Amino acid sequence: VLNAMTSELEEKKEMSRSLDLAKEIQQNLLPKQNFSSGGLELAGKSIYVDQTGGDYYDFILPDQSGKGPASIVIADVSGHGISSALLMASVRSSLRLRNKLGGSSEQIISDVNRQICEDFGDSGNFISLFYLTFHPGKNRLEWVRAGHDPGISYDRRTDQFTKLEGDGVV
């Protein structure tokens, strides 16, 4: 009995270490600082209930010249644990890479969706996502809502909030 208990405790300790490592990696993938430029201010924070999971947000910022759009991503991978964290990291990587190729928000999200479905379609996991792009020179917002709650935009000039709704499936 003692041998079985010792083995179980060692397994639980190893699992805890793995979850701690996954949490550390996941948190390192989140934005390190807030962003402010051209009338756009971005801030975010993620507070985990579990050690790790599929919650994700990101700021995909213009290149070093400061020109071009800035994008915001808010997403949630179904489930919790290491598998959700790995899927979230894959989504982040795919979004950032595809974003650099340009195109509309719809094209970017459609391409990433196809890739994620190809890679993870049989896993049973799914992702809800809200992807917003701000075009500073045009003073225009463009967004895709893929089954996620609507975004909320605040205009401090008018002191009004606007829901950024739209159709879209998970």
XYZ file of N, CA and C in Angstrom:
510
model
N 0.834 -1.197 0.000
C 0.000 0.000 0.000
C 0.878 1.260 0.000
N 1.933 1.235 0.837
C 2.836 2.385 0.890
C 3.520 2.615 -0.453
N 3.930 1.541 -1.113
C 4.569 1.680 -2.418
C 3.606 2.303 -3.430
N 2.351 1.863 -3.420
C 1.341 2.412 -4.331
C 1.096 3.884 -4.032
N 1.014 4.239 -2.753
C 0.790 5.635 -2.369
C 1.984 6.503 -2.779
N 3.186 5.991 -2.593
C 4.384 6.739 -2.968
C 4.402 6.987 -4.470
N 4.057 5.965 -5.239
C 4.018 6.089 -6.692
C 2.972 7.130 -7.127
N 1.793 7.080 -6.500
C 0.738 8.061 -6.808
C 1.171 9.472 -6.464
N 1.806 9.643 -5.328
C 2.284 10.973 -4.921
C 3.331 11.499 -5.894
N 4.219 10.636 -6.354
C 5.234 11.049 -7.320
C 4.591 11.468 -8.633
N 3.572 10.720 -9.084
C 2.852 11.061 -10.305
C 2.151 12.413 -10.164
N 1.508 12.636 -9.044
C 0.810 13.912 -8.809
C 1.805 15.067 -8.754
N 2.940 14.842 -8.129
C 3.967 15.884 -8.045
C 4.498 16.224 -9.439
N 4.717 15.213 -10.265
C 5.194 15.433 -11.640
C 4.139 16.164 -12.455
N 2.871 15.789 -12.298
C 1.784 16.467 -13.007
C 1.704 17.923 -12.586
N 1.857 18.206 -11.306
C 1.833 19.570 -10.795
C 2.971 20.388 -11.398
N 4.161 19.779 -11.491
C 5.300 20.472 -12.117
C 5.021 20.761 -13.589
N 4.419 19.802 -14.284
C 4.083 19.999 -15.697
C 3.070 21.121 -15.865
N 2.061 21.157 -15.001
C 1.055 22.229 -15.071
C 1.670 23.584 -14.755
N 2.559 23.623 -13.787
C 3.235 24.884 -13.461
C 4.062 25.377 -14.644
N 4.759 24.467 -15.319
C 5.552 24.839 -16.486
C 4.653 25.329 -17.612
N 3.532 24.635 -17.855
C 2.586 25.057 -18.898
C 2.029 26.441 -18.584
N 1.720 26.695 -17.320
C 1.209 28.013 -16.914
C 2.259 29.089 -17.163
N 3.504 28.808 -16.808
C 4.578 29.783 -17.010
C 4.761 30.091 -18.496
N 4.764 29.063 -19.326
C 4.909 29.268 -20.770
C 3.732 30.061 -21.302
N 2.528 29.691 -20.896
C 1.327 30.375 -21.367
C 1.344 31.849 -20.973
N 1.706 32.148 -19.753
C 1.738 33.539 -19.308
C 2.817 34.340 -20.029
N 3.906 33.678 -20.414
C 4.952 34.362 -21.177
C 4.510 34.709 -22.591
N 3.444 34.078 -23.075
C 2.935 34.364 -24.411
C 1.946 35.529 -24.430
N 1.511 35.963 -23.262
C 0.589 37.104 -23.188
C 1.369 38.409 -23.350
N 0.694 39.492 -23.772
C 1.389 40.778 -23.917
C 2.086 41.185 -22.626
N 3.289 41.710 -22.771
C 4.096 42.097 -21.607
C 3.745 43.490 -21.087
N 3.206 44.330 -21.964
C 2.895 45.699 -21.551
C 1.685 46.219 -22.309
N 1.116 47.287 -21.797
C 0.013 47.945 -22.460
C 0.544 48.710 -23.664
N -0.351 49.188 -24.513
C 0.041 49.863 -25.743
C -0.776 51.132 -25.898
N -0.121 52.195 -26.361
C -0.813 53.452 -26.623
C -0.148 54.138 -27.807
N -0.959 54.463 -28.823
C -0.442 55.163 -30.001
C -1.604 55.647 -30.851
N -1.493 56.855 -31.341
C -2.477 57.385 -32.283
C -3.912 57.346 -31.806
N -4.141 57.578 -30.538
C -5.502 57.591 -30.015
C -6.016 56.213 -29.612
N -5.189 55.190 -29.771
C -5.580 53.838 -29.396
C -4.835 53.441 -28.133
N -5.582 53.004 -27.126
C -4.979 52.533 -25.884
C -5.443 51.108 -25.649
N -4.484 50.205 -25.428
C -4.784 48.803 -25.195
C -4.223 48.370 -23.850
N -5.035 47.675 -23.102
C -4.589 47.133 -21.817
C -5.332 45.819 -21.596
N -4.680 44.898 -20.932
C -5.324 43.619 -20.662
C -4.685 42.930 -19.483
N -5.414 41.983 -18.941
C -4.906 41.184 -17.833
C -5.666 39.867 -17.821
N -4.948 38.799 -17.560
C -5.569 37.490 -17.474
C -5.321 36.923 -16.080
N -6.398 36.540 -15.420
C -6.302 35.957 -14.084
C -6.821 34.529 -14.185
N -5.965 33.577 -13.893
C -6.312 32.171 -14.057
C -7.008 31.619 -12.820
N -8.040 30.833 -13.066
C -8.729 30.133 -11.993
C -7.968 28.845 -11.689
N -7.577 28.153 -12.746
C -6.799 26.925 -12.613
C -5.333 27.243 -12.858
N -4.496 26.216 -12.782
C -3.084 26.428 -13.049
C -2.867 26.869 -14.483
N -3.592 26.297 -15.406
C -3.444 26.663 -16.808
C -4.737 26.338 -17.537
N -4.902 26.943 -18.685
C -6.125 26.708 -19.449
C -6.032 27.327 -20.812
N -7.186 27.596 -21.398
C -7.222 28.060 -22.767
C -7.580 29.520 -22.938
N -7.579 30.309 -21.876
C -7.878 31.730 -22.019
C -6.703 32.419 -22.704
N -7.029 33.367 -23.592
C -5.979 33.988 -24.388
C -6.401 35.387 -24.807
N -5.472 36.304 -24.698
C -5.650 37.608 -25.328
C -4.298 38.041 -25.863
N -4.330 38.915 -26.860
C -3.073 39.351 -27.459
C -3.280 40.690 -28.151
N -2.196 41.418 -28.258
C -2.139 42.636 -29.067
C -1.156 42.344 -30.190
N -1.610 42.433 -31.415
C -0.722 42.254 -32.560
C -0.509 43.653 -33.116
N 0.648 44.203 -32.828
C 0.911 45.632 -33.047
C 1.543 45.905 -34.400
N 1.469 47.175 -34.841
C 2.108 47.554 -36.106
C 3.612 47.293 -36.036
N 4.233 47.273 -37.207
C 5.680 47.078 -37.234
C 6.389 48.272 -36.587
N 7.705 48.243 -36.564
C 8.478 49.267 -35.860
C 8.279 50.670 -36.421
N 7.847 50.771 -37.672
C 7.590 52.093 -38.250
C 6.341 52.725 -37.634
N 5.529 51.904 -36.962
C 4.304 52.412 -36.345
C 3.165 52.540 -37.331
N 3.412 52.172 -38.574
C 2.362 52.241 -39.589
C 1.661 50.897 -39.680
N 0.462 50.945 -40.149
C -0.298 49.708 -40.301
C -1.263 49.516 -39.156
N -2.106 48.509 -39.304
C -3.145 48.266 -38.289
C -2.600 47.606 -37.028
N -3.376 47.736 -35.975
C -3.126 47.021 -34.716
C -4.318 46.101 -34.494
N -4.052 44.881 -34.065
C -5.131 43.920 -33.844
C -5.164 43.473 -32.393
N -6.355 43.126 -31.970
C -6.591 42.620 -30.619
C -7.294 41.283 -30.766
N -6.855 40.307 -29.994
C -7.460 38.985 -30.018
C -7.885 38.626 -28.596
N -9.109 38.138 -28.464
C -9.578 37.580 -27.206
C -10.181 36.228 -27.568
N -9.711 35.167 -26.911
C -10.176 33.833 -27.280
C -10.242 32.937 -26.051
N -10.977 31.858 -26.209
C -11.089 30.873 -25.142
C -11.143 29.495 -25.776
N -10.163 28.656 -25.444
C -10.144 27.277 -25.895
C -10.962 26.472 -24.895
N -11.782 25.558 -25.400
C -12.591 24.733 -24.498
C -11.689 23.902 -23.591
N -12.184 23.672 -22.401
C -11.463 22.830 -21.456
C -10.394 23.582 -20.679
N -9.647 22.825 -19.907
C -8.565 23.363 -19.086
C -7.404 22.387 -19.148
N -6.301 22.814 -18.649
C -5.151 21.926 -18.562
C -4.179 22.101 -19.704
N -3.269 21.156 -19.783
C -2.161 21.258 -20.726
C -2.639 21.242 -22.171
N -3.614 20.395 -22.518
C -4.071 20.321 -23.910
C -4.666 21.648 -24.373
N -5.424 22.312 -23.512
C -5.995 23.615 -23.864
C -4.897 24.669 -23.995
N -3.921 24.619 -23.125
C -2.814 25.569 -23.187
C -2.002 25.389 -24.476
N -1.787 24.133 -24.878
C -1.049 23.871 -26.116
C -1.823 24.360 -27.336
N -3.129 24.129 -27.351
C -3.947 24.604 -28.467
C -3.937 26.127 -28.516
N -4.028 26.766 -27.356
C -3.971 28.235 -27.299
C -2.653 28.739 -27.868
N -1.550 28.099 -27.519
C -0.240 28.521 -28.024
C -0.170 28.357 -29.543
N -0.780 27.308 -30.069
C -0.808 27.096 -31.521
C -1.637 28.166 -32.214
N -2.770 28.512 -31.616
C -3.626 29.568 -32.185
C -2.860 30.881 -32.208
N -2.204 31.206 -31.117
C -1.434 32.448 -31.033
C -0.376 32.496 -32.133
N 0.369 31.426 -32.264
C 1.428 31.368 -33.261
C 0.865 31.513 -34.674
N -0.199 30.790 -34.962
C -0.818 30.856 -36.288
C -1.356 32.252 -36.589
N -2.018 32.865 -35.606
C -2.571 34.207 -35.810
C -1.474 35.238 -36.078
N -0.420 35.192 -35.285
C 0.656 36.168 -35.449
C 1.345 36.012 -36.805
N 1.586 34.774 -37.200
C 2.232 34.538 -38.486
C 1.319 34.957 -39.634
N 0.060 34.541 -39.595
C -0.873 34.876 -40.682
C -1.128 36.371 -40.759
N -1.139 37.045 -39.622
C -1.362 38.487 -39.589
C -0.284 39.234 -40.371
N 0.946 38.760 -40.323
C 2.055 39.417 -41.018
C 1.902 39.375 -42.538
N 1.090 38.456 -43.040
C 0.879 38.341 -44.478
C -0.138 39.355 -45.006
N -0.839 40.028 -44.095
C -1.831 41.025 -44.490
C -3.151 40.405 -44.905
N -4.076 41.261 -45.302
C -5.400 40.811 -45.697
C -6.441 41.309 -44.709
N -7.677 41.065 -45.026
C -8.771 41.497 -44.153
C -8.820 40.603 -42.922
N -9.512 41.081 -41.908
C -9.695 40.277 -40.693
C -10.372 38.957 -41.029
N -11.344 39.011 -41.906
C -12.065 37.796 -42.309
C -11.113 36.787 -42.959
N -10.243 37.248 -43.841
C -9.290 36.347 -44.489
C -8.323 35.736 -43.478
N -7.825 36.572 -42.579
C -6.860 36.103 -41.577
C -7.481 35.018 -40.707
N -8.667 35.289 -40.166
C -9.314 34.329 -39.272
C -9.729 33.073 -40.031
N -10.213 33.206 -41.253
C -10.589 32.026 -42.045
C -9.383 31.125 -42.293
N -8.240 31.725 -42.640
C -7.033 30.932 -42.885
C -6.563 30.224 -41.610
N -6.559 30.949 -40.502
C -6.137 30.340 -39.235
C -7.112 29.240 -38.836
N -8.397 29.469 -39.018
C -9.401 28.458 -38.685
C -9.170 27.174 -39.481
N -8.915 27.317 -40.774
C -8.655 26.131 -41.595
C -7.450 25.349 -41.071
N -6.379 26.076 -40.724
C -5.174 25.414 -40.230
C -5.415 24.716 -38.888
N -6.089 25.404 -37.983
C -6.354 24.820 -36.662
C -7.276 23.603 -36.794
N -8.282 23.674 -37.666
C -9.177 22.528 -37.878
C -8.403 21.339 -38.454
N -7.479 21.640 -39.357
C -6.653 20.583 -39.940
C -5.790 19.908 -38.868
N -5.199 20.713 -38.011
C -4.279 20.185 -36.995
C -4.981 19.584 -35.781
N -6.108 20.170 -35.367
C -6.734 19.786 -34.098
C -8.187 19.368 -34.230
N -8.688 19.232 -35.454
C -10.107 18.951 -35.670
C -10.627 17.719 -34.976
N -9.798 16.710 -34.845
C -10.236 15.463 -34.216
C -10.116 15.469 -32.703
N -9.600 16.561 -32.136
C -9.353 16.596 -30.688
C -10.632 16.776 -29.866
N -11.677 17.320 -30.498
C -12.906 17.598 -29.757
C -12.891 18.967 -29.097
N -11.755 19.630 -29.107
C -11.676 20.979 -28.545
C -12.168 21.996 -29.573
N -12.596 23.139 -29.097
C -12.998 24.221 -29.980
C -12.567 25.540 -29.361
N -12.650 26.590 -30.156
C -12.181 27.905 -29.734
C -13.237 28.939 -30.083
N -13.572 29.787 -29.111
C -14.356 30.981 -29.432
C -13.358 32.126 -29.489
N -13.613 33.084 -30.385
C -12.606 34.113 -30.624
C -13.257 35.420 -31.045
N -12.661 36.517 -30.594
C -13.024 37.864 -31.053
C -11.741 38.505 -31.544
N -11.737 38.957 -32.800
C -10.536 39.513 -33.428
C -10.889 40.898 -33.975
N -10.237 41.905 -33.467
C -10.525 43.284 -33.863
C -9.276 43.930 -34.444
N -9.440 44.658 -35.539
C -8.327 45.385 -36.141
C -8.681 46.860 -36.193
N -7.736 47.675 -35.748
C -7.878 49.132 -35.778
C -6.965 49.667 -36.873
N -7.560 50.404 -37.808
C -6.806 51.036 -38.894
C -6.649 52.516 -38.551
N -5.494 52.920 -38.001
C -5.339 54.285 -37.487
C -5.499 55.377 -38.538
N -4.948 55.195 -39.721
C -5.043 56.232 -40.750
C -6.468 56.444 -41.232
N -7.262 55.403 -41.179
C -8.645 55.462 -41.643
C -9.623 55.669 -40.496
N -9.106 55.592 -39.253
C -9.944 55.719 -38.062
C -11.119 54.740 -38.139
N -10.783 53.472 -38.428
C -11.806 52.454 -38.677
C -11.507 51.190 -37.884
N -12.572 50.558 -37.376
C -12.480 49.266 -36.712
C -13.080 48.201 -37.616
N -12.469 47.016 -37.573
C -12.956 45.876 -38.343
C -12.843 44.678 -37.411
N -13.872 43.839 -37.332
C -13.785 42.719 -36.409
C -14.462 41.476 -36.948
N -14.031 40.344 -36.367
C -14.627 39.044 -36.623
C -14.993 38.473 -35.261
N -16.204 38.014 -35.171
C -16.678 37.402 -33.927
C -16.990 35.944 -34.217
N -16.166 35.065 -33.700
C -16.316 33.632 -33.944
C -16.815 32.942 -32.673
N -18.099 33.147 -32.378
C -18.721 32.488 -31.243
C -18.381 33.076 -29.890
N -17.597 34.114 -29.836
C -17.190 34.719 -28.569
C -18.149 35.853 -28.204
N -18.116 36.261 -26.940
C -18.903 37.418 -26.525
C -18.495 38.626 -27.370
N -19.415 39.558 -27.582
C -19.045 40.736 -28.371
C -17.991 41.574 -27.647
N -17.179 42.258 -28.441
C -16.241 43.211 -27.867
C -16.999 44.457 -27.450
N -16.366 45.285 -26.664
C -16.975 46.542 -26.234
C -15.983 47.655 -26.509
N -16.444 48.667 -27.219
C -15.609 49.815 -27.543
C -16.072 51.003 -26.702
N -15.101 51.729 -26.163
C -15.429 52.914 -25.365
C -14.861 54.141 -26.063
N -15.708 55.134 -26.266
C -15.291 56.414 -26.842
C -15.314 57.444 -25.721
N -14.133 57.875 -25.299
C -14.091 58.795 -24.160
C -14.588 60.196 -24.534
N -14.601 60.529 -25.829
C -15.137 61.838 -26.235
C -16.630 61.932 -25.952
N -17.337 60.834 -26.220
C -18.787 60.825 -26.009
C -19.175 60.104 -24.721
N -18.192 59.503 -24.056
C -18.414 58.728 -22.830
C -19.459 57.639 -23.066
N -19.334 56.938 -24.223
C -20.299 55.896 -24.551
C -19.595 54.583 -24.892
N -20.271 53.501 -24.531
C -19.817 52.159 -24.860
C -20.651 51.643 -26.022
N -20.018 50.883 -26.898
C -20.712 50.273 -28.027
C -20.340 48.792 -28.076
N -21.359 47.928 -28.181
C -21.089 46.498 -28.371
C -20.707 46.252 -29.818
N -19.660 45.489 -30.012
C -19.203 45.125 -31.346
C -19.711 43.723 -31.633
N -20.951 43.658 -32.094
C -21.621 42.379 -32.272
C -21.429 41.869 -33.691
N -22.096 40.805 -33.998
C -22.056 40.207 -35.317
C -22.236 38.717 -35.198
N -22.545 38.107 -36.321
C -22.716 36.660 -36.342
C -21.345 36.002 -36.376
N -21.348 34.761 -36.094
C -20.105 33.994 -36.162
C -20.204 32.771 -35.298
N -19.724 31.658 -35.821
C -19.786 30.410 -35.075
C -18.442 30.111 -34.442
N -18.485 29.290 -33.430
C -17.265 28.871 -32.728
C -16.409 28.090 -33.698
